[in-house]
PDB file of C-alpha atoms in Angstrom:
ATOM      1  CA  UNK A  92      -9.051  -1.718 100.011  1.00 56.00           C
ATOM      2  CA  UNK A  93      -8.686   0.370 103.125  1.00 71.00           C
ATOM      3  CA  UNK A  94      -9.201   3.964 101.990  1.00 84.00           C
ATOM      4  CA  UNK A  95     -12.444   5.862 101.508  1.00 85.00           C
ATOM      5  CA  UNK A  96     -13.381   9.159  99.891  1.00 91.00           C
ATOM      6  CA  UNK A  97     -14.971  12.140 101.601  1.00 89.00           C
ATOM      7  CA  UNK A  98     -18.755  12.289 101.366  1.00 93.00           C
ATOM      8  CA  UNK A  99     -19.933  15.253  99.300  1.00 94.00           C
ATOM      9  CA  UNK A 100     -16.862  15.366  97.088  1.00 95.00           C
ATOM     10  CA  UNK A 101     -18.127  16.160  93.568  1.00 97.00           C
ATOM     11  CA  UNK A 102     -16.485  16.464  90.148  1.00 98.00           C
ATOM     12  CA  UNK A 103     -17.611  17.390  86.654  1.00 98.00           C
ATOM     13  CA  UNK A 104     -16.125  15.649  83.612  1.00 98.00           C
ATOM     14  CA  UNK A 105     -16.244  16.430  79.889  1.00 98.00           C
ATOM     15  CA  UNK A 106     -14.975  13.961  77.269  1.00 98.00           C
ATOM     16  CA  UNK A 107     -14.908  14.292  73.457  1.00 98.00           C
ATOM     17  CA  UNK A 108     -15.981  11.830  70.806  1.00 98.00           C
ATOM     18  CA  UNK A 109     -13.212  10.200  68.799  1.00 98.00           C
ATOM     19  CA  UNK A 110     -12.683   8.603  65.433  1.00 98.00           C
ATOM     20  CA  UNK A 111     -10.070   5.868  65.340  1.00 96.00           C
ATOM     21  CA  UNK A 112      -8.087   4.275  62.491  1.00 95.00           C
ATOM     22  CA  UNK A 113      -8.681   7.220  60.083  1.00 97.00           C
ATOM     23  CA  UNK A 114      -8.302   4.787  57.201  1.00 94.00           C
ATOM     24  CA  UNK A 115      -4.833   3.252  57.240  1.00 95.00           C
ATOM     25  CA  UNK A 116      -3.866   3.890  60.883  1.00 92.00           C
ATOM     26  CA  UNK A 117      -5.509   0.754  62.275  1.00 90.00           C
ATOM     27  CA  UNK A 118      -5.418   0.571  66.111  1.00 91.00           C
ATOM     28  CA  UNK A 119      -2.870   3.399  66.101  1.00 95.00           C
ATOM     29  CA  UNK A 120      -4.235   6.767  64.945  1.00 97.00           C
ATOM     30  CA  UNK A 121      -7.140   8.594  66.545  1.00 98.00           C
ATOM     31  CA  UNK A 122      -8.738  12.016  66.302  1.00 98.00           C
ATOM     32  CA  UNK A 123     -10.719  13.883  68.967  1.00 98.00           C
ATOM     33  CA  UNK A 124     -13.906  15.558  67.751  1.00 98.00           C
ATOM     34  CA  UNK A 125     -15.903  18.417  69.298  1.00 98.00           C
ATOM     35  CA  UNK A 126     -18.899  16.372  70.430  1.00 98.00           C
ATOM     36  CA  UNK A 127     -19.045  15.704  74.157  1.00 98.00           C
ATOM     37  CA  UNK A 128     -20.411  13.573  76.968  1.00 98.00           C
ATOM     38  CA  UNK A 129     -20.692  15.617  80.181  1.00 98.00           C
ATOM     39  CA  UNK A 130     -21.030  14.091  83.641  1.00 98.00           C
ATOM     40  CA  UNK A 131     -21.209  15.008  87.317  1.00 98.00           C
ATOM     41  CA  UNK A 132     -20.185  12.478  89.941  1.00 98.00           C
ATOM     42  CA  UNK A 133     -20.753  12.950  93.681  1.00 97.00           C
ATOM     43  CA  UNK A 134     -19.686  10.788  96.636  1.00 97.00           C
ATOM     44  CA  UNK A 135     -22.685   9.769  98.767  1.00 97.00           C
ATOM     45  CA  UNK A 136     -22.884   8.644 102.384  1.00 94.00           C
ATOM     46  CA  UNK A 137     -25.032   5.621 101.575  1.00 94.00           C
ATOM     47  CA  UNK A 138     -23.653   2.714  99.519  1.00 93.00           C
ATOM     48  CA  UNK A 139     -24.754   1.937  95.978  1.00 95.00           C
ATOM     49  CA  UNK A 140     -25.077   4.079  92.890  1.00 97.00           C
ATOM     50  CA  UNK A 141     -27.727   6.508  91.687  1.00 97.00           C
ATOM     51  CA  UNK A 142     -27.561   7.096  87.940  1.00 97.00           C
ATOM     52  CA  UNK A 143     -29.421   9.623  85.823  1.00 97.00           C
ATOM     53  CA  UNK A 144     -28.818   9.641  82.059  1.00 97.00           C
ATOM     54  CA  UNK A 145     -30.163  12.182  79.570  1.00 97.00           C
ATOM     55  CA  UNK A 146     -29.501  12.377  75.858  1.00 96.00           C
ATOM     56  CA  UNK A 147     -27.996   9.399  74.056  1.00 96.00           C
ATOM     57  CA  UNK A 148     -28.550   6.107  75.871  1.00 94.00           C
ATOM     58  CA  UNK A 149     -31.272   7.342  78.220  1.00 94.00           C
ATOM     59  CA  UNK A 150     -33.454   4.393  79.134  1.00 92.00           C
ATOM     60  CA  UNK A 151     -31.034   1.986  77.455  1.00 93.00           C
ATOM     61  CA  UNK A 152     -27.755   1.913  79.408  1.00 94.00           C
ATOM     62  CA  UNK A 153     -27.519   0.190  82.819  1.00 93.00           C
ATOM     63  CA  UNK A 154     -28.302   2.266  85.903  1.00 93.00           C
ATOM     64  CA  UNK A 155     -26.423   0.101  88.383  1.00 94.00           C
ATOM     65  CA  UNK A 156     -22.779  -0.716  89.079  1.00 95.00           C
ATOM     66  CA  UNK A 157     -22.431  -2.388  85.673  1.00 96.00           C
ATOM     67  CA  UNK A 158     -22.624   1.052  84.010  1.00 97.00           C
ATOM     68  CA  UNK A 159     -19.334   1.446  82.147  1.00 97.00           C
ATOM     69  CA  UNK A 160     -18.469   4.793  83.753  1.00 98.00           C
ATOM     70  CA  UNK A 161     -18.985   3.318  87.226  1.00 98.00           C
ATOM     71  CA  UNK A 162     -16.904   0.270  86.323  1.00 98.00           C
ATOM     72  CA  UNK A 163     -14.091   2.562  85.146  1.00 98.00           C
ATOM     73  CA  UNK A 164     -14.296   4.603  88.354  1.00 98.00           C
ATOM     74  CA  UNK A 165     -14.116   1.418  90.450  1.00 97.00           C
ATOM     75  CA  UNK A 166     -11.199   0.060  88.394  1.00 98.00           C
ATOM     76  CA  UNK A 167      -9.263   3.309  88.744  1.00 98.00           C
ATOM     77  CA  UNK A 168      -9.914   3.777  92.467  1.00 97.00           C
ATOM     78  CA  UNK A 169      -8.897   0.182  93.178  1.00 96.00           C
ATOM     79  CA  UNK A 170      -5.491   0.890  91.621  1.00 96.00           C
ATOM     80  CA  UNK A 171      -4.881   3.364  94.457  1.00 96.00           C
ATOM     81  CA  UNK A 172      -6.416   1.176  97.190  1.00 96.00           C
ATOM     82  CA  UNK A 173      -9.713   3.062  97.383  1.00 96.00           C
ATOM     83  CA  UNK A 174     -13.059   1.297  97.578  1.00 94.00           C
ATOM     84  CA  UNK A 175     -15.913   2.351  95.328  1.00 96.00           C
ATOM     85  CA  UNK A 176     -18.055   4.664  97.478  1.00 96.00           C
ATOM     86  CA  UNK A 177     -21.732   5.403  97.136  1.00 97.00           C
ATOM     87  CA  UNK A 178     -22.067   7.560  94.024  1.00 97.00           C
ATOM     88  CA  UNK A 179     -24.533   9.793  92.248  1.00 98.00           C
ATOM     89  CA  UNK A 180     -23.806   9.940  88.505  1.00 98.00           C
ATOM     90  CA  UNK A 181     -25.600  12.437  86.290  1.00 98.00           C
ATOM     91  CA  UNK A 182     -24.681  12.041  82.620  1.00 97.00           C
ATOM     92  CA  UNK A 183     -25.709  14.030  79.585  1.00 98.00           C
ATOM     93  CA  UNK A 184     -24.553  12.054  76.554  1.00 98.00           C
ATOM     94  CA  UNK A 185     -24.163  13.423  73.037  1.00 98.00           C
ATOM     95  CA  UNK A 186     -21.845  10.793  71.535  1.00 98.00           C
ATOM     96  CA  UNK A 187     -23.830   8.214  69.493  1.00 97.00           C
ATOM     97  CA  UNK A 188     -23.593   4.641  70.757  1.00 96.00           C
ATOM     98  CA  UNK A 189     -22.462   1.774  68.536  1.00 93.00           C
ATOM     99  CA  UNK A 190     -21.648   4.053  65.605  1.00 95.00           C
ATOM    100  CA  UNK A 191     -17.824   4.148  65.604  1.00 94.00           C
ATOM    101  CA  UNK A 192     -17.396   7.443  67.462  1.00 97.00           C
ATOM    102  CA  UNK A 193     -15.727   6.097  70.577  1.00 96.00           C
ATOM    103  CA  UNK A 194     -18.695   6.061  72.947  1.00 96.00           C
ATOM    104  CA  UNK A 195     -17.321   3.181  75.034  1.00 96.00           C
ATOM    105  CA  UNK A 196     -13.870   4.771  75.076  1.00 97.00           C
ATOM    106  CA  UNK A 197     -15.456   8.052  76.191  1.00 98.00           C
ATOM    107  CA  UNK A 198     -17.308   6.274  79.005  1.00 98.00           C
ATOM    108  CA  UNK A 199     -14.096   4.614  80.164  1.00 98.00           C
ATOM    109  CA  UNK A 200     -12.176   7.895  80.010  1.00 98.00           C
ATOM    110  CA  UNK A 201     -15.037   9.601  81.885  1.00 98.00           C
ATOM    111  CA  UNK A 202     -14.627   7.097  84.702  1.00 98.00           C
ATOM    112  CA  UNK A 203     -10.855   7.384  84.794  1.00 98.00           C
ATOM    113  CA  UNK A 204     -11.044  11.182  84.825  1.00 98.00           C
ATOM    114  CA  UNK A 205     -13.768  11.138  87.484  1.00 98.00           C
ATOM    115  CA  UNK A 206     -11.584   8.956  89.704  1.00 98.00           C
ATOM    116  CA  UNK A 207      -8.660  11.291  89.067  1.00 97.00           C
ATOM    117  CA  UNK A 208     -10.787  14.249  90.142  1.00 97.00           C
ATOM    118  CA  UNK A 209     -12.138  12.490  93.220  1.00 97.00           C
ATOM    119  CA  UNK A 210      -8.536  11.719  94.219  1.00 96.00           C
ATOM    120  CA  UNK A 211      -7.348  15.292  93.522  1.00 94.00           C
ATOM    121  CA  UNK A 212      -5.070  16.494  96.302  1.00 92.00           C
ATOM    122  CA  UNK A 213      -4.851  12.954  97.699  1.00 93.00           C
ATOM    123  CA  UNK A 214      -3.221  10.890  94.942  1.00 94.00           C
ATOM    124  CA  UNK A 215      -1.649  12.155  91.718  1.00 94.00           C
ATOM    125  CA  UNK A 216      -2.988  10.352  88.654  1.00 96.00           C
ATOM    126  CA  UNK A 217      -0.523  11.189  85.855  1.00 97.00           C
ATOM    127  CA  UNK A 218      -1.277  11.277  82.126  1.00 97.00           C
ATOM    128  CA  UNK A 219       0.556   7.979  81.767  1.00 97.00           C
ATOM    129  CA  UNK A 220      -1.486   6.476  84.607  1.00 97.00           C
ATOM    130  CA  UNK A 221      -4.747   7.624  83.023  1.00 98.00           C
ATOM    131  CA  UNK A 222      -3.808   6.175  79.627  1.00 98.00           C
ATOM    132  CA  UNK A 223      -2.791   2.872  81.208  1.00 98.00           C
ATOM    133  CA  UNK A 224      -6.000   2.581  83.246  1.00 98.00           C
ATOM    134  CA  UNK A 225      -8.206   3.420  80.267  1.00 98.00           C
ATOM    135  CA  UNK A 226      -6.343   1.034  77.954  1.00 97.00           C
ATOM    136  CA  UNK A 227      -6.684  -1.829  80.445  1.00 97.00           C
ATOM    137  CA  UNK A 228     -10.456  -1.501  80.163  1.00 96.00           C
ATOM    138  CA  UNK A 229     -10.737  -0.650  76.459  1.00 94.00           C
ATOM    139  CA  UNK A 230      -8.173  -3.188  75.272  1.00 92.00           C
ATOM    140  CA  UNK A 231      -6.296  -0.855  72.914  1.00 89.00           C
ATOM    141  CA  UNK A 232      -5.340   2.826  73.186  1.00 93.00           C
ATOM    142  CA  UNK A 233      -6.373   4.279  69.795  1.00 92.00           C
ATOM    143  CA  UNK A 234      -9.732   5.641  71.040  1.00 91.00           C
ATOM    144  CA  UNK A 235      -8.890   6.455  74.633  1.00 97.00           C
ATOM    145  CA  UNK A 236      -5.715   8.416  73.800  1.00 98.00           C
ATOM    146  CA  UNK A 237      -7.485  11.150  71.753  1.00 98.00           C
ATOM    147  CA  UNK A 238     -10.385  11.173  74.225  1.00 98.00           C
ATOM    148  CA  UNK A 239      -7.922  11.841  77.032  1.00 98.00           C
ATOM    149  CA  UNK A 240      -5.557  14.261  75.316  1.00 98.00           C
ATOM    150  CA  UNK A 241      -7.351  15.745  72.286  1.00 98.00           C
ATOM    151  CA  UNK A 242      -6.035  16.454  68.808  1.00 98.00           C
ATOM    152  CA  UNK A 243      -4.488  13.767  66.636  1.00 98.00           C
ATOM    153  CA  UNK A 244      -2.857  11.006  68.642  1.00 98.00           C
ATOM    154  CA  UNK A 245      -0.473   8.240  67.720  1.00 98.00           C
ATOM    155  CA  UNK A 246      -0.762   5.452  70.284  1.00 97.00           C
ATOM    156  CA  UNK A 247       1.338   2.354  70.709  1.00 96.00           C
ATOM    157  CA  UNK A 248       1.955  -0.314  73.318  1.00 95.00           C
ATOM    158  CA  UNK A 249       5.194  -1.360  74.991  1.00 95.00           C
ATOM    159  CA  UNK A 250       6.100  -3.990  77.604  1.00 95.00           C
ATOM    160  CA  UNK A 251       5.808  -1.168  80.150  1.00 93.00           C
ATOM    161  CA  UNK A 252       2.362  -0.075  78.988  1.00 94.00           C
ATOM    162  CA  UNK A 253       0.724   2.169  76.371  1.00 97.00           C
ATOM    163  CA  UNK A 254       2.266   5.416  75.167  1.00 97.00           C
ATOM    164  CA  UNK A 255       1.020   8.257  72.980  1.00 97.00           C
ATOM    165  CA  UNK A 256       2.118  11.293  71.036  1.00 98.00           C
ATOM    166  CA  UNK A 257      -0.305  14.183  70.566  1.00 98.00           C
ATOM    167  CA  UNK A 258      -0.082  16.276  67.410  1.00 97.00           C
ATOM    168  CA  UNK A 259      -1.892  19.471  66.429  1.00 96.00           C
ATOM    169  CA  UNK A 260      -4.022  19.202  63.305  1.00 97.00           C
ATOM    170  CA  UNK A 261      -3.717  21.657  60.401  1.00 96.00           C
ATOM    171  CA  UNK A 262      -6.373  24.356  60.727  1.00 94.00           C
ATOM    172  CA  UNK A 263      -7.662  23.587  57.223  1.00 94.00           C
ATOM    173  CA  UNK A 264      -8.749  20.048  58.152  1.00 96.00           C
ATOM    174  CA  UNK A 265     -12.559  20.057  58.361  1.00 96.00           C
ATOM    175  CA  UNK A 266     -14.148  16.807  59.553  1.00 97.00           C
ATOM    176  CA  UNK A 267     -17.716  15.773  58.839  1.00 98.00           C
ATOM    177  CA  UNK A 268     -19.169  12.565  60.239  1.00 98.00           C
ATOM    178  CA  UNK A 269     -22.152  10.819  58.662  1.00 98.00           C
ATOM    179  CA  UNK A 270     -24.038   8.837  61.299  1.00 98.00           C
ATOM    180  CA  UNK A 271     -26.639   6.231  60.260  1.00 96.00           C
ATOM    181  CA  UNK A 272     -29.584   5.033  62.285  1.00 92.00           C
ATOM    182  CA  UNK A 273     -28.239   1.473  62.516  1.00 88.00           C
ATOM    183  CA  UNK A 274     -25.451   0.354  64.843  1.00 84.00           C
ATOM    184  CA  UNK A 275     -22.399  -1.852  64.428  1.00 69.00           C
ATOM    185  CA  UNK A 276     -20.829  -4.160  66.986  1.00 69.00           C
ATOM    186  CA  UNK A 277     -17.113  -3.488  67.459  1.00 67.00           C
ATOM    187  CA  UNK A 278     -16.645  -7.146  68.368  1.00 68.00           C
ATOM    188  CA  UNK A 279     -18.316  -8.224  65.117  1.00 67.00           C
ATOM    189  CA  UNK A 280     -16.211  -5.794  63.086  1.00 61.00           C
ATOM    190  CA  UNK A 281     -13.027  -7.119  64.683  1.00 65.00           C
ATOM    191  CA  UNK A 282     -14.070 -10.722  64.082  1.00 73.00           C
ATOM    192  CA  UNK A 283     -14.057 -10.067  60.333  1.00 68.00           C
ATOM    193  CA  UNK A 284     -10.395  -9.053  60.431  1.00 68.00           C
ATOM    194  CA  UNK A 285      -7.988 -11.766  59.195  1.00 69.00           C
ATOM    195  CA  UNK A 286      -5.026 -12.854  61.289  1.00 75.00           C
ATOM    196  CA  UNK A 287      -2.617 -12.010  58.459  1.00 80.00           C
ATOM    197  CA  UNK A 288      -2.620  -9.862  55.324  1.00 81.00           C
ATOM    198  CA  UNK A 289      -0.508  -9.919  52.158  1.00 85.00           C
ATOM    199  CA  UNK A 290       2.922  -8.330  52.489  1.00 89.00           C
ATOM    200  CA  UNK A 291       2.151  -5.783  49.767  1.00 89.00           C
ATOM    201  CA  UNK A 292      -0.964  -4.646  51.662  1.00 80.00           C
ATOM    202  CA  UNK A 293       1.015  -4.209  54.873  1.00 86.00           C
ATOM    203  CA  UNK A 294       3.612  -2.099  53.042  1.00 91.00           C
ATOM    204  CA  UNK A 295       0.805  -0.104  51.411  1.00 89.00           C
ATOM    205  CA  UNK A 296      -0.688   0.754  54.795  1.00 88.00           C
ATOM    206  CA  UNK A 297       2.648   1.669  56.342  1.00 93.00           C
ATOM    207  CA  UNK A 298       3.200   4.219  53.577  1.00 94.00           C
ATOM    208  CA  UNK A 299      -0.324   5.615  53.826  1.00 95.00           C
ATOM    209  CA  UNK A 300      -0.204   5.882  57.619  1.00 95.00           C
ATOM    210  CA  UNK A 301       3.014   7.870  57.444  1.00 97.00           C
ATOM    211  CA  UNK A 302       1.530  10.067  54.717  1.00 97.00           C
ATOM    212  CA  UNK A 303      -1.654  10.565  56.745  1.00 97.00           C
ATOM    213  CA  UNK A 304       0.228  12.060  59.675  1.00 97.00           C
ATOM    214  CA  UNK A 305       1.919  14.512  57.307  1.00 98.00           C
ATOM    215  CA  UNK A 306      -1.384  15.319  55.600  1.00 97.00           C
ATOM    216  CA  UNK A 307      -3.222  15.995  58.861  1.00 98.00           C
ATOM    217  CA  UNK A 308      -0.590  18.228  60.431  1.00 97.00           C
ATOM    218  CA  UNK A 309       0.914  19.924  57.375  1.00 97.00           C
ATOM    219  CA  UNK A 310      -0.530  19.076  53.944  1.00 97.00           C
ATOM    220  CA  UNK A 311      -4.333  18.567  53.887  1.00 96.00           C
ATOM    221  CA  UNK A 312      -4.304  18.473  50.081  1.00 96.00           C
ATOM    222  CA  UNK A 313      -2.815  14.951  50.386  1.00 97.00           C
ATOM    223  CA  UNK A 314      -5.681  13.579  52.480  1.00 97.00           C
ATOM    224  CA  UNK A 315      -7.381  11.631  49.685  1.00 97.00           C
ATOM    225  CA  UNK A 316      -4.284   9.556  48.940  1.00 96.00           C
ATOM    226  CA  UNK A 317      -3.320   9.409  52.626  1.00 97.00           C
ATOM    227  CA  UNK A 318      -6.621   7.829  53.714  1.00 97.00           C
ATOM    228  CA  UNK A 319      -6.362   4.789  51.441  1.00 95.00           C
ATOM    229  CA  UNK A 320      -6.493   1.492  53.317  1.00 90.00           C
ATOM    230  CA  UNK A 321      -6.031  -2.200  52.550  1.00 87.00           C
ATOM    231  CA  UNK A 322      -5.756  -3.518  56.092  1.00 82.00           C
ATOM    232  CA  UNK A 323      -9.263  -3.621  57.562  1.00 73.00           C
ATOM    233  CA  UNK A 324     -12.024  -1.733  55.738  1.00 83.00           C
ATOM    234  CA  UNK A 325     -12.408  -4.138  52.806  1.00 84.00           C
ATOM    235  CA  UNK A 326     -12.707  -7.119  55.148  1.00 76.00           C
ATOM    236  CA  UNK A 327     -15.503  -5.443  57.104  1.00 82.00           C
ATOM    237  CA  UNK A 328     -17.383  -4.077  54.088  1.00 80.00           C
ATOM    238  CA  UNK A 329     -19.880  -6.946  53.839  1.00 81.00           C
ATOM    239  CA  UNK A 330     -21.115  -6.207  57.380  1.00 86.00           C
ATOM    240  CA  UNK A 331     -21.969  -2.591  56.485  1.00 91.00           C
ATOM    241  CA  UNK A 332     -22.773  -2.482  52.760  1.00 92.00           C
ATOM    242  CA  UNK A 333     -24.237   1.019  52.628  1.00 95.00           C
ATOM    243  CA  UNK A 334     -21.244   2.423  54.501  1.00 95.00           C
ATOM    244  CA  UNK A 335     -18.979   0.771  51.961  1.00 94.00           C
ATOM    245  CA  UNK A 336     -21.042   1.989  49.011  1.00 96.00           C
ATOM    246  CA  UNK A 337     -21.150   5.589  50.227  1.00 97.00           C
ATOM    247  CA  UNK A 338     -17.422   5.635  50.976  1.00 97.00           C
ATOM    248  CA  UNK A 339     -16.740   4.417  47.432  1.00 97.00           C
ATOM    249  CA  UNK A 340     -18.989   7.150  46.005  1.00 97.00           C
ATOM    250  CA  UNK A 341     -17.402   9.838  48.162  1.00 98.00           C
ATOM    251  CA  UNK A 342     -13.851   8.793  47.308  1.00 98.00           C
ATOM    252  CA  UNK A 343     -14.682   8.569  43.596  1.00 98.00           C
ATOM    253  CA  UNK A 344     -15.841  12.192  43.845  1.00 98.00           C
ATOM    254  CA  UNK A 345     -12.573  13.216  45.525  1.00 97.00           C
ATOM    255  CA  UNK A 346     -13.624  13.257  49.197  1.00 97.00           C
ATOM    256  CA  UNK A 347     -11.256  11.619  51.764  1.00 98.00           C
ATOM    257  CA  UNK A 348     -13.845   9.258  53.276  1.00 98.00           C
ATOM    258  CA  UNK A 349     -13.116   6.408  55.685  1.00 97.00           C
ATOM    259  CA  UNK A 350     -14.962   4.198  58.133  1.00 96.00           C
ATOM    260  CA  UNK A 351     -15.066   5.925  61.525  1.00 96.00           C
ATOM    261  CA  UNK A 352     -13.649   3.465  64.043  1.00 93.00           C
ATOM    262  CA  UNK A 353     -15.412   0.127  63.687  1.00 89.00           C
ATOM    263  CA  UNK A 354     -18.273   1.818  61.818  1.00 92.00           C
ATOM    264  CA  UNK A 355     -20.870   2.134  60.548  1.00 95.00           C
ATOM    265  CA  UNK A 356     -20.388   5.926  60.614  1.00 97.00           C
ATOM    266  CA  UNK A 357     -18.350   7.564  57.866  1.00 97.00           C
ATOM    267  CA  UNK A 358     -15.665  10.178  58.511  1.00 98.00           C
ATOM    268  CA  UNK A 359     -14.727  12.616  55.762  1.00 98.00           C
ATOM    269  CA  UNK A 360     -11.537  14.566  56.441  1.00 97.00           C
ATOM    270  CA  UNK A 361     -12.213  17.602  54.301  1.00 94.00           C
ATOM    271  CA  UNK A 362      -9.288  19.838  53.387  1.00 91.00           C
ATOM    272  CA  UNK A 363     -11.459  22.964  53.791  1.00 88.00           C
ATOM    273  CA  UNK A 364     -14.956  23.775  55.143  1.00 88.00           C
ATOM    274  CA  UNK A 365     -16.509  23.942  51.664  1.00 89.00           C
ATOM    275  CA  UNK A 366     -15.431  20.372  50.888  1.00 93.00           C
ATOM    276  CA  UNK A 367     -17.489  18.892  53.691  1.00 92.00           C
ATOM    277  CA  UNK A 368     -20.597  20.699  52.434  1.00 94.00           C
ATOM    278  CA  UNK A 369     -20.088  19.012  49.070  1.00 96.00           C
ATOM    279  CA  UNK A 370     -19.696  15.662  50.805  1.00 97.00           C
ATOM    280  CA  UNK A 371     -22.959  16.210  52.695  1.00 97.00           C
ATOM    281  CA  UNK A 372     -24.788  16.969  49.447  1.00 97.00           C
ATOM    282  CA  UNK A 373     -23.462  13.786  47.857  1.00 97.00           C
ATOM    283  CA  UNK A 374     -24.510  11.613  50.809  1.00 97.00           C
ATOM    284  CA  UNK A 375     -27.979  13.199  50.830  1.00 96.00           C
ATOM    285  CA  UNK A 376     -28.406  12.247  47.170  1.00 96.00           C
ATOM    286  CA  UNK A 377     -26.759   8.801  47.246  1.00 96.00           C
ATOM    287  CA  UNK A 378     -27.922   7.373  50.572  1.00 95.00           C
ATOM    288  CA  UNK A 379     -30.793   4.908  50.744  1.00 92.00           C
ATOM    289  CA  UNK A 380     -31.428   5.411  54.471  1.00 94.00           C
ATOM    290  CA  UNK A 381     -31.189   8.363  56.874  1.00 95.00           C
ATOM    291  CA  UNK A 382     -27.698   9.625  57.679  1.00 97.00           C
ATOM    292  CA  UNK A 383     -27.093  12.548  60.035  1.00 97.00           C
ATOM    293  CA  UNK A 384     -24.296  14.895  58.958  1.00 97.00           C
ATOM    294  CA  UNK A 385     -22.278  16.221  61.914  1.00 97.00           C
ATOM    295  CA  UNK A 386     -19.988  19.104  60.947  1.00 97.00           C
ATOM    296  CA  UNK A 387     -17.457  18.860  63.781  1.00 97.00           C
ATOM    297  CA  UNK A 388     -14.312  20.722  64.689  1.00 96.00           C
ATOM    298  CA  UNK A 389     -11.229  18.889  65.888  1.00 97.00           C
ATOM    299  CA  UNK A 390     -11.107  18.947  69.687  1.00 98.00           C
ATOM    300  CA  UNK A 391      -7.662  20.053  70.835  1.00 97.00           C
ATOM    301  CA  UNK A 392      -8.214  19.959  74.600  1.00 97.00           C
ATOM    302  CA  UNK A 393      -9.243  16.388  75.288  1.00 98.00           C
ATOM    303  CA  UNK A 394     -11.027  15.399  78.488  1.00 98.00           C
ATOM    304  CA  UNK A 395     -11.349  17.771  81.415  1.00 98.00           C
ATOM    305  CA  UNK A 396     -12.219  17.258  85.067  1.00 97.00           C
ATOM    306  CA  UNK A 397     -13.111  19.912  87.620  1.00 96.00           C
ATOM    307  CA  UNK A 398     -13.445  19.498  91.363  1.00 91.00           C
ATOM    308  CA  UNK A 399     -16.792  21.163  92.049  1.00 91.00           C
ATOM    309  CA  UNK A 400     -17.082  20.496  95.767  1.00 79.00           C
ATOM    310  CA  UNK A 401     -14.801  19.044  98.445  1.00 71.00           C
TER     311      UNK A 401
END
């Protein structure tokens, strides 16, 4: 790598949380939520990285070049023949880690967007480039697409790379996320997924995924039926029994509840603001451990990057 960045160049990045799958849309559908990680990245004269983290993950995440944001910056810069420079990274994190709200996807997108900002005016990093870079690191595009672009995203892969379609969500859709104190490994959750499922279950999920898109953009009253799933949640239930029990209680009471991403958080896609208040009351009564209720808007903007100093 022969190119280097100008010392003192500084960018600020803001990336939303996401909830993937949304019930039936396994590895395909994702929703951006108004809860953000915010970072500043500056190019230093001396080599190495200086990392300061406040909020979620402070004192827990690496503070060297293995930090996921730094790895994503290095991966993205290398694509354009730029070496990783000395960096100062200041991160204020609000997205819970290991809870199914896309924290690793947000970190990857933060790095990709930071690299894009550091290369501003030098190299154009297109939307397609950013999605491809983020997907290479994340492994699948369902979390990184909404983190990058906001709103409801449909993501799919092709021989030429990942693609996405962004859709605007009906203004009546009112998400609430219930976040437990315990974490869930995405790798463990994926390991519980069978290699094949019955034909009737596959057909069931195809119909519900199609219905879910219609429900989210046009007909929120259909969300309870549209969030039914037979493809992944049942197989993972044993690994998060209270999540499974609360989702069953919520759905029995008429609330469109699903596992958020790989879990263990629960996403309820309320059809109006009052519905999510009812869901919060039910969880408060039924839960055996502490669950934090996050009343979140849908984020329509996605990630942003601003060149603060050149």
